[in-house]
Short mmCIF file of C-alpha atoms in Angstrom, two decimals:
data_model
loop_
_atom_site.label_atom_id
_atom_site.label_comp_id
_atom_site.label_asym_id
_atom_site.label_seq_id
_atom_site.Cartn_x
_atom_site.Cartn_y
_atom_site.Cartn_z
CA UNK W 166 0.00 0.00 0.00
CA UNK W 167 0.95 3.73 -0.45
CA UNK W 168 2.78 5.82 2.34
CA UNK W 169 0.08 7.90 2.50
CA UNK W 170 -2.57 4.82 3.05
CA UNK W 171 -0.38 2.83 5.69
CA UNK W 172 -0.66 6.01 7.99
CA UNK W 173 -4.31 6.47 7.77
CA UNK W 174 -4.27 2.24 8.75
CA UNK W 175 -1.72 2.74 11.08
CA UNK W 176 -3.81 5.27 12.79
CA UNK W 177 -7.32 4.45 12.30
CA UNK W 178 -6.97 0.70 11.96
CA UNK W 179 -4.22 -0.18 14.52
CA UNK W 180 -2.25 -1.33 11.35
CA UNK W 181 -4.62 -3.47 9.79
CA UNK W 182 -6.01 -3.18 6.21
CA UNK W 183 -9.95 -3.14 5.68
CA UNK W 184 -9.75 -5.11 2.35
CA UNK W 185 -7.30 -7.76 4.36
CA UNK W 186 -8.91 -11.06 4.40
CA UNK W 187 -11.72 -10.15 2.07
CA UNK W 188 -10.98 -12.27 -0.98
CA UNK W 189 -10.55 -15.16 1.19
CA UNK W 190 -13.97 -14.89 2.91
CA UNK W 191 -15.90 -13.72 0.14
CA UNK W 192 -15.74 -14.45 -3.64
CA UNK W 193 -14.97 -11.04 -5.67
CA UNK W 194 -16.38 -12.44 -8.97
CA UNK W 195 -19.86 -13.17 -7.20
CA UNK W 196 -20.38 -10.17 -5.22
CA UNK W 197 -18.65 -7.79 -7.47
CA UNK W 198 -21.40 -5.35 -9.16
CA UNK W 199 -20.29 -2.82 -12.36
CA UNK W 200 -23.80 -2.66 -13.62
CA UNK W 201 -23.67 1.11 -13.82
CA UNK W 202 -20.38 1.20 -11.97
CA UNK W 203 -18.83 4.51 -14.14
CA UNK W 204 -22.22 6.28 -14.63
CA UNK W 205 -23.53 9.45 -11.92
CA UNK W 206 -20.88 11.37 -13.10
CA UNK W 207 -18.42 9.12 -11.50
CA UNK W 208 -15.50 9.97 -14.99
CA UNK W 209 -16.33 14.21 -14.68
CA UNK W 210 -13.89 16.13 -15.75
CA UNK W 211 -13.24 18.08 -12.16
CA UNK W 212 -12.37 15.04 -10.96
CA UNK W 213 -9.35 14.24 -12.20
CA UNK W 214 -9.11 18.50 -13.42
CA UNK W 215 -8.72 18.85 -9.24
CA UNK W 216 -6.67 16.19 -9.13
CA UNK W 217 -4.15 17.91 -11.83
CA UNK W 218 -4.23 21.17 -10.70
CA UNK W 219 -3.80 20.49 -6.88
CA UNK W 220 -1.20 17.96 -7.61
CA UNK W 221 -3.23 16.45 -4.94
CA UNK W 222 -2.22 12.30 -3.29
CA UNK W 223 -4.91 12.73 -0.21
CA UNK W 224 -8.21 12.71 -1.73
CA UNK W 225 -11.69 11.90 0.58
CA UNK W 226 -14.89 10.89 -1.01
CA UNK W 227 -18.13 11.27 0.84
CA UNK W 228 -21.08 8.77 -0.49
CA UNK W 229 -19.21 6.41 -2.51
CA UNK W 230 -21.84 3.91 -3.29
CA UNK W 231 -20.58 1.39 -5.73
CA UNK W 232 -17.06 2.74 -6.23
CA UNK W 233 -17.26 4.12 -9.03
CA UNK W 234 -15.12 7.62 -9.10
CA UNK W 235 -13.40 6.56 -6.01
CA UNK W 236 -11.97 3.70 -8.54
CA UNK W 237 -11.96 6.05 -11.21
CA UNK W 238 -9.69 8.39 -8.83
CA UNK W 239 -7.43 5.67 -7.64
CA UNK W 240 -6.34 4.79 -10.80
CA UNK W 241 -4.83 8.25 -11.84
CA UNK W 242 -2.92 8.09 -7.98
CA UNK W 243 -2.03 4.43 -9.26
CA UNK W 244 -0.21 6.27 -12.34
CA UNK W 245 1.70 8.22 -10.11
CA UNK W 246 2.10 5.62 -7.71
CA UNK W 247 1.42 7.23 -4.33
CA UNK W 248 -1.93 8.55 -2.67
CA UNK W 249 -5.19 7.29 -1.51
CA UNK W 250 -8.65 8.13 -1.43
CA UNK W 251 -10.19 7.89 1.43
CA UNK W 252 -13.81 6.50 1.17
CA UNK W 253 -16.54 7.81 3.64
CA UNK W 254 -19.64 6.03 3.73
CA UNK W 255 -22.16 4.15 5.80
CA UNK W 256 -23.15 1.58 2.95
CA UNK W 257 -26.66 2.39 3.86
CA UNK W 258 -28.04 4.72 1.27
CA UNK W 259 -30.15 8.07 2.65
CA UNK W 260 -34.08 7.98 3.04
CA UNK W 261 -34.08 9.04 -0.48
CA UNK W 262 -32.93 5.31 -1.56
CA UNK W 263 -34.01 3.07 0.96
CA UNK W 264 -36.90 2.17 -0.51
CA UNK W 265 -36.81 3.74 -3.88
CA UNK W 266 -37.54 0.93 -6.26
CA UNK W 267 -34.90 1.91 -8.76
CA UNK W 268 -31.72 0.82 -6.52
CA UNK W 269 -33.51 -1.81 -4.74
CA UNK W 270 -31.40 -4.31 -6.79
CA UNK W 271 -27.77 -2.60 -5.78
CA UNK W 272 -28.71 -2.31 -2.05
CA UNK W 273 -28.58 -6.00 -2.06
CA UNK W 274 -30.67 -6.27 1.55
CA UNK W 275 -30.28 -8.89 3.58
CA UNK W 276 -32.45 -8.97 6.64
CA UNK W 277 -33.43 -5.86 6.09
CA UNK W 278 -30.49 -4.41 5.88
CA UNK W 279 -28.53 -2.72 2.89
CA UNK W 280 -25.64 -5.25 1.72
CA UNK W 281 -23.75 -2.80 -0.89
CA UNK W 282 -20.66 -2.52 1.23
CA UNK W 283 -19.45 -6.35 -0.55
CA UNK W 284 -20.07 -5.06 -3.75
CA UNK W 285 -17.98 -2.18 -3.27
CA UNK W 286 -14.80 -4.26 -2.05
CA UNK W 287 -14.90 -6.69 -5.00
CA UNK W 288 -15.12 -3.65 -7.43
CA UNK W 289 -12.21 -2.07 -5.84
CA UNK W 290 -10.37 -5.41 -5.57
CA UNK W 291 -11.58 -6.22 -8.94
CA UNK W 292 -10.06 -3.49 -10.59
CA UNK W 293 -6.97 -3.64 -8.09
CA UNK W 294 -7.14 -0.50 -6.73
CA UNK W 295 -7.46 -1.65 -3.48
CA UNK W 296 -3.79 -0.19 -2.05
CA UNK W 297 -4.87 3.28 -3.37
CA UNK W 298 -8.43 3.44 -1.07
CA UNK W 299 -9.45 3.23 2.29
CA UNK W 300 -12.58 2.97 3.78
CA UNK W 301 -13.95 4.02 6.94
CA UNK W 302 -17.70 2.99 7.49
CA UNK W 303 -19.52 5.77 9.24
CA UNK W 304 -22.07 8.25 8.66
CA UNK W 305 -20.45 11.64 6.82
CA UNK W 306 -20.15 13.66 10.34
CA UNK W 307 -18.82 11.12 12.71
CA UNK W 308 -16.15 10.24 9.89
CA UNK W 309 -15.47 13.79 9.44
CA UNK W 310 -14.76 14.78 12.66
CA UNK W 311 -13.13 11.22 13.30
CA UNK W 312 -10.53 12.93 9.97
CA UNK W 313 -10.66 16.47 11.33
CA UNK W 314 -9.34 15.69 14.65
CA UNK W 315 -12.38 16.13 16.75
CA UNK W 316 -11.92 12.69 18.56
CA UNK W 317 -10.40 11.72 21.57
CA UNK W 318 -6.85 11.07 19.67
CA UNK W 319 -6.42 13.99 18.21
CA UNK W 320 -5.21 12.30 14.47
CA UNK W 321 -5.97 15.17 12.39
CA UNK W 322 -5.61 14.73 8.88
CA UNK W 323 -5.78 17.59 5.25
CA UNK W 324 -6.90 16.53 1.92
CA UNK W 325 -5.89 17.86 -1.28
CA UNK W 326 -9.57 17.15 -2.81
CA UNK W 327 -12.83 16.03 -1.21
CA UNK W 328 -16.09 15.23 -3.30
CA UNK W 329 -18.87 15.40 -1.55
CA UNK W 330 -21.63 13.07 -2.99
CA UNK W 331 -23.39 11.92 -0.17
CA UNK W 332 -27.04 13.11 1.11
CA UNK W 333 -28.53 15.23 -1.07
CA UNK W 334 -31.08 16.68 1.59
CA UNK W 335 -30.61 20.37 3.20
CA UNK W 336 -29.27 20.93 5.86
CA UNK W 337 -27.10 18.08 5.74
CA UNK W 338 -24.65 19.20 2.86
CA UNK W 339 -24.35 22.38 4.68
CA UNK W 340 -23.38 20.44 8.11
CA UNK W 341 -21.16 17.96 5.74
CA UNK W 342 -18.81 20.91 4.16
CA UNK W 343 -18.80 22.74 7.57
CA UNK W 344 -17.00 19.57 9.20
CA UNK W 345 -14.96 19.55 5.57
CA UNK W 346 -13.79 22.92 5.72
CA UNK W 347 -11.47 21.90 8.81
CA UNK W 348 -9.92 19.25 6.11
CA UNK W 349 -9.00 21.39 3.58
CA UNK W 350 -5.94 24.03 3.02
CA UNK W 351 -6.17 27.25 1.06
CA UNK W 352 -5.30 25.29 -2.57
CA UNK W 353 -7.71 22.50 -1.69
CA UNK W 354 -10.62 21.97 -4.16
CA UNK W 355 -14.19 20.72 -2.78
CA UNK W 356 -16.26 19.13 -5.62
CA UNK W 357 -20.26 18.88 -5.26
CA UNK W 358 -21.88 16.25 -7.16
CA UNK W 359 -25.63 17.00 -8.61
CA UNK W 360 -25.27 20.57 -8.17
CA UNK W 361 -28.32 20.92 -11.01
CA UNK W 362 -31.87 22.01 -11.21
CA UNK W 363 -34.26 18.90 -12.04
CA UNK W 364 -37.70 20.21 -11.09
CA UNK W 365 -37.96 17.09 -8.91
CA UNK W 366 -41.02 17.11 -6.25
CA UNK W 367 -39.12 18.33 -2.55
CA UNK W 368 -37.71 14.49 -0.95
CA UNK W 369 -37.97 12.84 -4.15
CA UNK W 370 -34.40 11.32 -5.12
CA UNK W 371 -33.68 13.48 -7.94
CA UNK W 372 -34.69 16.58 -5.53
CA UNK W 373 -31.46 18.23 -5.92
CA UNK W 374 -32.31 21.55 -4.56
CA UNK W 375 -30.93 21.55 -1.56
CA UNK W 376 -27.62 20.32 -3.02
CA UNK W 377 -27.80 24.06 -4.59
CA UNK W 378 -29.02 25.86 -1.54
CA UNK W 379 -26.50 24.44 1.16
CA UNK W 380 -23.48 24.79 -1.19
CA UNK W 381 -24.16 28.44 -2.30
CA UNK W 382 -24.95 29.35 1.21
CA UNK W 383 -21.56 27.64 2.15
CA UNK W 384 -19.43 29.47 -0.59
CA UNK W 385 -21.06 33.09 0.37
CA UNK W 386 -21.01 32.78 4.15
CA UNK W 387 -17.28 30.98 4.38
CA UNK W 388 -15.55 33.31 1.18
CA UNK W 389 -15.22 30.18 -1.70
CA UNK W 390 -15.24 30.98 -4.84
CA UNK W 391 -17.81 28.71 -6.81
CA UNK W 392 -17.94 27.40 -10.36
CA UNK W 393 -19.89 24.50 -11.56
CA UNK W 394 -20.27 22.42 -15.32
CA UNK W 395 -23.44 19.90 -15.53
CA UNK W 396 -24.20 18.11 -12.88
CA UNK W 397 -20.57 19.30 -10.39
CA UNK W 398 -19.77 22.54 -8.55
CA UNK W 399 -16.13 23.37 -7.50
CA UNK W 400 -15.12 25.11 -4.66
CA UNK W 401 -12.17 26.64 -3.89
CA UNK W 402 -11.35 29.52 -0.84
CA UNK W 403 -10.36 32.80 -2.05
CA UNK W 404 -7.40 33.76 -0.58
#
């Protein structure tokens, strides 16, 4: 694994890999899922444009679902050969997807509850990314602060890029980049994913007003500048 990725496991994981033991216990090729694995906007160009211009090796991704940018991410570090993206994520969708029939097949319950954490290991392991990424299983604030220092360690950690695609709902974006902006440095870059108008009815999945509403109000009231192409924002702190 890369330097950068042995200290987060050092820290966080008492020096033990997440993905350790996984293709033993469970078989990649059966629980791995790419049915729509590089769609949402997981290949945009601010992606890897961020990743260029901040010559960035500690990237954090907030919703991650399947895997599909945090792969797509991991393999430009793998080109360089150092950095990791950090994947933050509960593996339990919002209350915009638990029961919304179109991802009913990707949550892959089991008892009830949401099963997609599986699939995402045997994508990353699939596409052998998997010493490039770390994940950390908690909802976007307690892993936040859990990065930011605000535990009872004190491990504090800066990223070079964080995209944010996790609840869509308002306030919780706003809450989400407040925690983030203790993350960041000056240079950083935070990307927004869905930052577009659908017309969707308020709640409904593709409701992505508040996405709009939380990160404008973030950019005025905290001085980032804000640009955005279809369906991403970037923000970046004028200095």
């Amino acid at each position: 694994m890369t330097k950068q990725k042995k200290d987060l496991v050092d820290k966080l994981y008492y020096g033990k890999d997440p993905f350790q033991g996984f293709a033993e216990k469970y078989d990649v090729d059966k629980e791995k899922d790419l049915h729509d694995l590089f769609a949402w906007n997981s290949q945009h160009e601010y992606l890897h444009d961020s990743l260029d211009k901040t010559k960035g090796s500690w990237i954090l991704e907030l919703g991650v679902w399947k895997g599909g940018s945090a792969i797509h991410l991991a393999k430009k570090l793998k080109e360089k050969g150092e950095g990791v993206v950090v994947c933050l994520d509960s593996w339990l969708g919002c209350q915009l997807l638990f029961n919304h029939n179109g991802v009913q097949s990707s949550l892959k319950k089991e008892f009830g509850r949401p099963d997609i954490w599986k699939a995402f290991y045997s994508n990353i392991i699939y596409h052998d990314v998997q010493n490039y990424i770390l994940p950390i299983h908690l909802d976007s604030i307690s892993g936040l602060r859990l990065l930011n220092g605000k535990h009872r360690n004190g491990y504090k950690f800066y990223f070079d890029v964080v995209h944010h695609d996790a609840t869509h709902v308002s306030p919780y974006l706003y809450n989400d980049l407040i925690e983030v902006k203790d993350l960041v440095l000056d240079d950083s870059h935070i990307l927004v994913d869905d930052y577009i108008q659908t017309g969707a009815p308020e709640f409904d999945a593709m409701d992505f007003s508040g996405v709009i509403k939380d990160t404008n109000n973030f950019a005025r009231e905290f001085n980032y500048s804000l640009e955005s192409k279809p369906n991403k924002a970037r923000l970046i702190k004028n200095v």
